PDB file of C-alpha atoms in Angstrom:
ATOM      1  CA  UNK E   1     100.737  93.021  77.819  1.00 68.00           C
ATOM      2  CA  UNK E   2      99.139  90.445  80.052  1.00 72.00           C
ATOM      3  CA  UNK E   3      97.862  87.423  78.439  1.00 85.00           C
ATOM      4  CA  UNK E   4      94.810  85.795  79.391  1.00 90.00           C
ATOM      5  CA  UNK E   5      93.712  82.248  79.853  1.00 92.00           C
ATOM      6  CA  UNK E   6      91.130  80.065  81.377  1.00 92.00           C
ATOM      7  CA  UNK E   7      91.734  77.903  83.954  1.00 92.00           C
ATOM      8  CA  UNK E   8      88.500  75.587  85.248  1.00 91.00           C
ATOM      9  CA  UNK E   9      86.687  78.092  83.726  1.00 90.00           C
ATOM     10  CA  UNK E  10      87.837  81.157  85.362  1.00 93.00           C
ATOM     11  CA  UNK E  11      90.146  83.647  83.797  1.00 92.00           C
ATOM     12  CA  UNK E  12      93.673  83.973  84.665  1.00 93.00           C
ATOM     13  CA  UNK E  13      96.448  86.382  83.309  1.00 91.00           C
ATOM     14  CA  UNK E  14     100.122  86.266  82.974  1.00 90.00           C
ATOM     15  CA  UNK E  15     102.235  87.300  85.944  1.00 89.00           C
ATOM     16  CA  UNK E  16     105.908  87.874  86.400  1.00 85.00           C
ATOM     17  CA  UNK E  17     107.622  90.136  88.776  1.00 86.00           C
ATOM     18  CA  UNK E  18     110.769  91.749  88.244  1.00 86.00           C
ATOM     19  CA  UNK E  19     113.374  90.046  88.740  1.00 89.00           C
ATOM     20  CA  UNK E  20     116.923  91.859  90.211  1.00 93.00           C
ATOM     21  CA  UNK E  21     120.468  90.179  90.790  1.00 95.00           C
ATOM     22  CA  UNK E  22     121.231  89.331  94.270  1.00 96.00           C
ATOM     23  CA  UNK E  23     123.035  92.277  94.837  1.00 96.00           C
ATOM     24  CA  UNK E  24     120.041  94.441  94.169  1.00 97.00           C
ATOM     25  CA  UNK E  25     118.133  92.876  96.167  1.00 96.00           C
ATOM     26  CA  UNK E  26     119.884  92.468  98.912  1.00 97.00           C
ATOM     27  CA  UNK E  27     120.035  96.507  98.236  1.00 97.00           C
ATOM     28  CA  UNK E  28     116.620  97.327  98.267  1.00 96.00           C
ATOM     29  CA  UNK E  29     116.074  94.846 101.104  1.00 97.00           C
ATOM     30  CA  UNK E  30     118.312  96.553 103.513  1.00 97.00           C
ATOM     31  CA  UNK E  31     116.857 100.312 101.843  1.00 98.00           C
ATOM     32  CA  UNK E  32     113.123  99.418 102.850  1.00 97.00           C
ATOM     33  CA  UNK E  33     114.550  98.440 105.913  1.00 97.00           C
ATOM     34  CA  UNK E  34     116.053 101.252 107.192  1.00 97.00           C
ATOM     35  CA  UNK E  35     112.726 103.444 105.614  1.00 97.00           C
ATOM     36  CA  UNK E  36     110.357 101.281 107.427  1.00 97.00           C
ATOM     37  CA  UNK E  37     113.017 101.521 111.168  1.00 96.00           C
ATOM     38  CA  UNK E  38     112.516 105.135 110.851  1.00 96.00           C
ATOM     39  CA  UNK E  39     108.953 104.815 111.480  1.00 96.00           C
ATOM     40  CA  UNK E  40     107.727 105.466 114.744  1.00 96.00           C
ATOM     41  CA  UNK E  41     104.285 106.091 116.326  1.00 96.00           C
ATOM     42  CA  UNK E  42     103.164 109.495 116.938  1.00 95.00           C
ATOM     43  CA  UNK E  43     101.052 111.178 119.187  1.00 95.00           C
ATOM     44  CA  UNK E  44     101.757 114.799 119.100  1.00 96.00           C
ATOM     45  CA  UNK E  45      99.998 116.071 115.287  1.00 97.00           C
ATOM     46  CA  UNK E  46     100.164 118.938 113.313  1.00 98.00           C
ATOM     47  CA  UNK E  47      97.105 120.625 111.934  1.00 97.00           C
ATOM     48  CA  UNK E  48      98.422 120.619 108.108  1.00 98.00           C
ATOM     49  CA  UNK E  49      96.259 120.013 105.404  1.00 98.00           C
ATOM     50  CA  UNK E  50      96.768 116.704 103.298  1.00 98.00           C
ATOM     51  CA  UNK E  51      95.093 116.492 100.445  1.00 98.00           C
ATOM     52  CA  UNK E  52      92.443 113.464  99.750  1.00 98.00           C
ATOM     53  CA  UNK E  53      93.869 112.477  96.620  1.00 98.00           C
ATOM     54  CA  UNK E  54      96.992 111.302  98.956  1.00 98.00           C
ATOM     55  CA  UNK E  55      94.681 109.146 101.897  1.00 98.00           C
ATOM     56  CA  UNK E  56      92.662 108.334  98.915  1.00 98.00           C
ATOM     57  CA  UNK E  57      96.100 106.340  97.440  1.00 98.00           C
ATOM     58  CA  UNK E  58      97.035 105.201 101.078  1.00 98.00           C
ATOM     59  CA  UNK E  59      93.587 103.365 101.420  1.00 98.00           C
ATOM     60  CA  UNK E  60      93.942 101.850  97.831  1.00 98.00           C
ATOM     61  CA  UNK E  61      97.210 100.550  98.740  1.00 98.00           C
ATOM     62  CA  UNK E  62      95.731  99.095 102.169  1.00 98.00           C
ATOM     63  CA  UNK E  63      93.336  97.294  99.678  1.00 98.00           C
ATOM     64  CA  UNK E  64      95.993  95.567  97.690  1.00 98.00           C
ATOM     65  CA  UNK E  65      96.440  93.557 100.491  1.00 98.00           C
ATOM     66  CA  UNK E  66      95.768  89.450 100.397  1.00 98.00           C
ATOM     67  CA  UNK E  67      92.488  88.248 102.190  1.00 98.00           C
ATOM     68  CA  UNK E  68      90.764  85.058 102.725  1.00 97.00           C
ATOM     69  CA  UNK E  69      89.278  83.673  98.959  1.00 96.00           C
ATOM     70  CA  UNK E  70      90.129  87.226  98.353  1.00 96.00           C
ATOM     71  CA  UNK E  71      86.823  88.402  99.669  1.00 97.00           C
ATOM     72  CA  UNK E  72      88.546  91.731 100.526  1.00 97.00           C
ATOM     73  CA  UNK E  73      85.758  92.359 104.327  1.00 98.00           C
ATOM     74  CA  UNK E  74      86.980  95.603 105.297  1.00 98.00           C
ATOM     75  CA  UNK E  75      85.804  99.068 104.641  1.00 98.00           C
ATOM     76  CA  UNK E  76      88.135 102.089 105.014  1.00 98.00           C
ATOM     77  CA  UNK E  77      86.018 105.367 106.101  1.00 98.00           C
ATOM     78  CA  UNK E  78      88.284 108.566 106.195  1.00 98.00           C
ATOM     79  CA  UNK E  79      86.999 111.277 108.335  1.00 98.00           C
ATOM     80  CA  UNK E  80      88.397 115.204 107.998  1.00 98.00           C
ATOM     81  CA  UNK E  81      84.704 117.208 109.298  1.00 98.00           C
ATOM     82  CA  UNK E  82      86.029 118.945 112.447  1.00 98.00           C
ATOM     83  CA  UNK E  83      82.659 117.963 114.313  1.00 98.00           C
ATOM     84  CA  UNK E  84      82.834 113.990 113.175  1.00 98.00           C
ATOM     85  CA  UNK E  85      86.230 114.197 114.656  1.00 98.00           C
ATOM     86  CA  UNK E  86      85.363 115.875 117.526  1.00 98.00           C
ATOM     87  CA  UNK E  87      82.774 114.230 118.650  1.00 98.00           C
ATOM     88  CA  UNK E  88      85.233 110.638 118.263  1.00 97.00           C
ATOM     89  CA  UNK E  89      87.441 112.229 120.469  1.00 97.00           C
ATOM     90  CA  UNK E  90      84.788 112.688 123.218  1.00 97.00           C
ATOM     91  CA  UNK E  91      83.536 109.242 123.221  1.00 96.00           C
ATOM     92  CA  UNK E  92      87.407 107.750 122.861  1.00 96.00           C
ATOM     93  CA  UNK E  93      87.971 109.500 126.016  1.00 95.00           C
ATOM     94  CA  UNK E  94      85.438 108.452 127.651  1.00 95.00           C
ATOM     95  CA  UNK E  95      86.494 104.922 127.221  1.00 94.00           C
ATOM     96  CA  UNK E  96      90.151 105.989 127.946  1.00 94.00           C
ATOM     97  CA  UNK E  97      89.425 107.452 130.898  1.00 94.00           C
ATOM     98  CA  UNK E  98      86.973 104.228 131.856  1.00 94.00           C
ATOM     99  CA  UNK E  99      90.305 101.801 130.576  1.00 93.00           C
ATOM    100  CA  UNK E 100      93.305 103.796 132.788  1.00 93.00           C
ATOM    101  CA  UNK E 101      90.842 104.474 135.545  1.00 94.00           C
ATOM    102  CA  UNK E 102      89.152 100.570 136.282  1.00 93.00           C
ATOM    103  CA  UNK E 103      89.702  98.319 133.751  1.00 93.00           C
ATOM    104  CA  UNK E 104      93.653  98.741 133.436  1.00 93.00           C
ATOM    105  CA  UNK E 105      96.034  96.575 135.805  1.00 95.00           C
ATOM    106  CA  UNK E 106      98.508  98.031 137.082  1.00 94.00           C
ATOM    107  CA  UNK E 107     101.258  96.045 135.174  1.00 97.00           C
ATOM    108  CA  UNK E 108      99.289  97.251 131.862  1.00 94.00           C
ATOM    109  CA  UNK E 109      99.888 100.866 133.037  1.00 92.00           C
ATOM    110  CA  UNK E 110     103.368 100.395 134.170  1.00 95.00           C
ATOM    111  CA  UNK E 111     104.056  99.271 130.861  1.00 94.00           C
ATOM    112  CA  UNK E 112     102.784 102.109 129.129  1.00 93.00           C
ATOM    113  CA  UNK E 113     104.278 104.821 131.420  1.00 93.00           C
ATOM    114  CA  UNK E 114     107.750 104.693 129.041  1.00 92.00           C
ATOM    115  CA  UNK E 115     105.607 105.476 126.566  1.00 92.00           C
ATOM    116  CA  UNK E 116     103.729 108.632 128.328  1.00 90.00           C
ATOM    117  CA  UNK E 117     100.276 107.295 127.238  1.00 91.00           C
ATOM    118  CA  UNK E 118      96.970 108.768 129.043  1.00 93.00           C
ATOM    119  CA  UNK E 119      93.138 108.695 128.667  1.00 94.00           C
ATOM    120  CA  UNK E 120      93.612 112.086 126.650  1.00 95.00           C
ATOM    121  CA  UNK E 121      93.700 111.770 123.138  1.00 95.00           C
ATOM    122  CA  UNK E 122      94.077 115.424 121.230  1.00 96.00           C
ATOM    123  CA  UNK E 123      95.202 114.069 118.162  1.00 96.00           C
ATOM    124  CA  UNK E 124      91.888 113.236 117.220  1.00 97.00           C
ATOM    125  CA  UNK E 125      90.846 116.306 116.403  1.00 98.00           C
ATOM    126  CA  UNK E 126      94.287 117.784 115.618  1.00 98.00           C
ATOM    127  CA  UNK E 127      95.379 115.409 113.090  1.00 98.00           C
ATOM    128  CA  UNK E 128      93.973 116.866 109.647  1.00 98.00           C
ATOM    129  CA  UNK E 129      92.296 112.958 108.666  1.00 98.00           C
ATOM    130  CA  UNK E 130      91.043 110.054 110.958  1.00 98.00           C
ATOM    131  CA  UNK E 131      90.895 106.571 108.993  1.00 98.00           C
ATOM    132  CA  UNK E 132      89.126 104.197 110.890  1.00 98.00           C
ATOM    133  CA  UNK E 133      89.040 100.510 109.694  1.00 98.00           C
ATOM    134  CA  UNK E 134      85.807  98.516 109.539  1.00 97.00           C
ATOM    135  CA  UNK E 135      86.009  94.503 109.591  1.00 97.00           C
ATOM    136  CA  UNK E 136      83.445  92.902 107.524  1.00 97.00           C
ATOM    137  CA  UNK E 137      81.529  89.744 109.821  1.00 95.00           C
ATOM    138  CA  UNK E 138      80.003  89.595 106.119  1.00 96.00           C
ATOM    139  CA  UNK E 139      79.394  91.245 102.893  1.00 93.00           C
ATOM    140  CA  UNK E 140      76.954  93.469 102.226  1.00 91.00           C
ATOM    141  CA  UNK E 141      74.960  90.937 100.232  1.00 92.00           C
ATOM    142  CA  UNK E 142      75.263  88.685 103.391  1.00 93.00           C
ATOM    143  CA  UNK E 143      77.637  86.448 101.283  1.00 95.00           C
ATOM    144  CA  UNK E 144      80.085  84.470 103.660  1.00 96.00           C
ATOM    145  CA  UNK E 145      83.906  85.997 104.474  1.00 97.00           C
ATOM    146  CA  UNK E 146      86.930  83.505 105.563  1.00 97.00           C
ATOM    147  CA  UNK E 147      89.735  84.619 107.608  1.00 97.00           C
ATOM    148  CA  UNK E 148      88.303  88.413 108.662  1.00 97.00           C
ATOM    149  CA  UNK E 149      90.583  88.956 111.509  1.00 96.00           C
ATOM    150  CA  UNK E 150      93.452  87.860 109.475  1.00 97.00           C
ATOM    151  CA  UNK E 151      92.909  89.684 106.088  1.00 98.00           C
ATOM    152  CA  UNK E 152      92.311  92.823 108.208  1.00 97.00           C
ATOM    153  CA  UNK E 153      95.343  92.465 110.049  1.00 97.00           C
ATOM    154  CA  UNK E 154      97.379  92.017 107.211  1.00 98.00           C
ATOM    155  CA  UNK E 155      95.267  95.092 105.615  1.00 98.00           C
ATOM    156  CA  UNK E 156      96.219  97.931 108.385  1.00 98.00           C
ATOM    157  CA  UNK E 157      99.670  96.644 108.326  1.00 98.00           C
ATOM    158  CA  UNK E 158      99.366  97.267 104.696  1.00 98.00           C
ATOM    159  CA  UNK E 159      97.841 100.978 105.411  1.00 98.00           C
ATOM    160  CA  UNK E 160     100.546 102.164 108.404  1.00 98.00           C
ATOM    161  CA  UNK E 161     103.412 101.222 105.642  1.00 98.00           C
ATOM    162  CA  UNK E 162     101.821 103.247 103.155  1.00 98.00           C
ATOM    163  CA  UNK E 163     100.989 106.346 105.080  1.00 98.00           C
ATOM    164  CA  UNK E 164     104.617 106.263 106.436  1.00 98.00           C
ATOM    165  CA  UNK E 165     105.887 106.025 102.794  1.00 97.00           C
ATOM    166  CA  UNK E 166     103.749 109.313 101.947  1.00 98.00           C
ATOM    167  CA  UNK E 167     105.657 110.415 104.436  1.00 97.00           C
ATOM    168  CA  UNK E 168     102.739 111.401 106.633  1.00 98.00           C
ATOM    169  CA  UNK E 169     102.746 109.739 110.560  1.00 98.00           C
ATOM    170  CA  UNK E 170     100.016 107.848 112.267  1.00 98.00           C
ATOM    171  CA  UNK E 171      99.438 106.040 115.194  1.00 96.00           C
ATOM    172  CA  UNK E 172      97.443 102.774 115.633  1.00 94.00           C
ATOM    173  CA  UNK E 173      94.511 103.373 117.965  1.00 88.00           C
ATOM    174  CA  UNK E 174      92.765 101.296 119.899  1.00 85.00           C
ATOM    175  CA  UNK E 175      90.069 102.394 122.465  1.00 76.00           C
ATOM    176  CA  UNK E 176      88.036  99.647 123.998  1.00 79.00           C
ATOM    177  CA  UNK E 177      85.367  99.049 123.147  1.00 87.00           C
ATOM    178  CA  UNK E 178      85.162 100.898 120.112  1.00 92.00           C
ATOM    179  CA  UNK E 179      81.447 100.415 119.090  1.00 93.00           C
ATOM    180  CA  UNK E 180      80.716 104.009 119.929  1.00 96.00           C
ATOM    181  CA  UNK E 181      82.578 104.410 116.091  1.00 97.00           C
ATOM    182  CA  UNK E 182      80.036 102.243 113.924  1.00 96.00           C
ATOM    183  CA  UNK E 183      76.913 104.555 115.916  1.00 96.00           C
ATOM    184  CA  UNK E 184      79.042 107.957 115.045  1.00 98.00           C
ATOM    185  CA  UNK E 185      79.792 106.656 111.660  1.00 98.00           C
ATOM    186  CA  UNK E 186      76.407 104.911 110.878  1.00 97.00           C
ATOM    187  CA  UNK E 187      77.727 101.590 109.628  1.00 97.00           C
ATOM    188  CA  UNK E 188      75.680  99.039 108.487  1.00 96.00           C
ATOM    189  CA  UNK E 189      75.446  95.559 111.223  1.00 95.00           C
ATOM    190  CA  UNK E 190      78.067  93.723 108.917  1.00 96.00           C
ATOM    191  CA  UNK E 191      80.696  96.465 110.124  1.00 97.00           C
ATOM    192  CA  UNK E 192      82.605  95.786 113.274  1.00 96.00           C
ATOM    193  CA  UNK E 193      85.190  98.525 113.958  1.00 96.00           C
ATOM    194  CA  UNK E 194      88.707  97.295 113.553  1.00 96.00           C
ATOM    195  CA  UNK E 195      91.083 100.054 114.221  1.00 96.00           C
ATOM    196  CA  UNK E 196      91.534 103.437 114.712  1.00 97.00           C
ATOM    197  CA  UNK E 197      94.570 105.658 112.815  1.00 97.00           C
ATOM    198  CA  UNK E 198      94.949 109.469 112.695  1.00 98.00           C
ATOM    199  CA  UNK E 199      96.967 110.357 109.913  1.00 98.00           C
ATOM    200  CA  UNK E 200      99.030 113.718 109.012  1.00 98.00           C
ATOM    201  CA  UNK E 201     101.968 115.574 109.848  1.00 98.00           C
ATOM    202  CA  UNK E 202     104.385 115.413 112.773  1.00 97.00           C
ATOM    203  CA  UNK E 203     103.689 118.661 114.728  1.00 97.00           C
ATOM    204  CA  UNK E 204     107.157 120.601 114.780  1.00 95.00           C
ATOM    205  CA  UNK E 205     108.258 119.960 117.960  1.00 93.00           C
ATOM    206  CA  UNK E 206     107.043 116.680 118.249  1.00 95.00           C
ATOM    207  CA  UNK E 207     109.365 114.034 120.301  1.00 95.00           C
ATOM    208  CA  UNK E 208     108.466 110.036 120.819  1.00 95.00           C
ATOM    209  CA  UNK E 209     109.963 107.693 123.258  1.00 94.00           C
ATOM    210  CA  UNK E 210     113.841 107.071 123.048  1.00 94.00           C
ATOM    211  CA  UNK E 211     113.043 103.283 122.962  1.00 91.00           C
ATOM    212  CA  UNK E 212     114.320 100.427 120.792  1.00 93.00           C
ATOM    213  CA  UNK E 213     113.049  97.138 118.771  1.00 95.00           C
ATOM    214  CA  UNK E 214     113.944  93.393 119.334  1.00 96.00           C
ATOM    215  CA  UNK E 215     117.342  92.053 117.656  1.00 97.00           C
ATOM    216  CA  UNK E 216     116.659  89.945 114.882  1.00 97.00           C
ATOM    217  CA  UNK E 217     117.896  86.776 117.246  1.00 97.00           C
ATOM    218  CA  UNK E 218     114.603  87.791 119.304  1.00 97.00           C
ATOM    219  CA  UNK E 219     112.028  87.504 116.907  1.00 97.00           C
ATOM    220  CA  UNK E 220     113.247  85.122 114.564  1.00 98.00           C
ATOM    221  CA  UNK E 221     114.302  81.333 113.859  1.00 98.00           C
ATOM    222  CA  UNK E 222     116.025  80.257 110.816  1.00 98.00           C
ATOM    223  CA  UNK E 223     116.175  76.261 110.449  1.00 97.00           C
TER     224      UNK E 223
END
């Protein structure tokens, strides 16, 4: 059991992790590895129930994430109503189209053609649950938040590992600009929409892009 104890006059409680011999680490480090390399984004959904209980977990463990004087400004709203959905999916493609059509360069769009990408987005009403992340400017009290962009980042990185370890897919959305989600949601003015991620099954004969991630010697320096 955790024991408690002030410190300047705020509680604190006991903490230790577990701790595992090198050689299990090293073991679970290379397991979670190879998990987390089999994710991949997904565009092509199946129409499978998931139960709530399950997204309900997934945005939990988004929320055990770290955030600036652990203030926490994000809100998680989880969307399965078949006319919420598609009515996000009309006004996502109507920024789509606007985004391939005038506002993408054509470098942008060459770089996306390996991934098949277009200004159609069926998944949003095909996937069985939209989650779409709210940043919070501040909270609802008006109370100030440090570090939104930051904690909310390190949130949704938080909530694609989880829903991957459910073993459901997602894929992280972003149509700009996305205020058309706060009107269709009716979020209060402290809300800014963050991100956008459909979450369910693979559809059966779904296929993603045969491409690969950096090397290690890419993204990383040791000193």
């Amino acid at each position: 059991m955790s024991q408690k104890i002030l410190i300047n006059n705020f509680p604190y409680i006991s903490y230790a992790n577990k701790n595992f011999d090198a050689d299990t680490i090293l073991e679970k480090s290379r397991t979670f590895y190879e998990q987390m390399d089999a994710r991949r984004s997904v565009r092509e959904f199946s129409d499978k129930p998931v139960n709530q209980e399950v997204i309900e977990k997934i945005i939990q463990t988004a929320s055990t994430a770290p955030s600036g004087a652990h203030k926490q400004p994000w809100t998680f709203v989880a969307i399965q109503n078949p006319e919420i959905k598609s009515e996000i999916r009309k006004a996502a493609e109507k920024e789509e189209y606007e985004s391939y059509t005038n506002r993408m360069t054509d470098e942008w769009k060459g770089d996306l053609k390996p991934l098949g990408t277009d200004w159609q987005k069926p998944f949003l009403e095909i996937a069985p649950w939209l989650i779409v992340m709210f940043s919070q400017t501040t909270a609802p009290d008006k109370s100030k938040h440090y570090y939104v962009q930051e904690s909310c980042g390190i949130a949704a990185g938080f909530l694609i590992t989880a829903i991957h370890q459910a073993g459901l897919c997602t894929l992280t959305h972003t149509p700009s600009p996305m205020n058309f989600l706060k009107k269709i949601l009716n979020r209060p003015d402290n809300e800014r929409p963050y991100l956008l991620l459909p979450a369910g099954y693979a559809a059966d004969d779904c296929y993603v892009p045969d491409i690969q991630r950096k090397e290690l010697s890419e993204v990383s320096v040791f000193i």
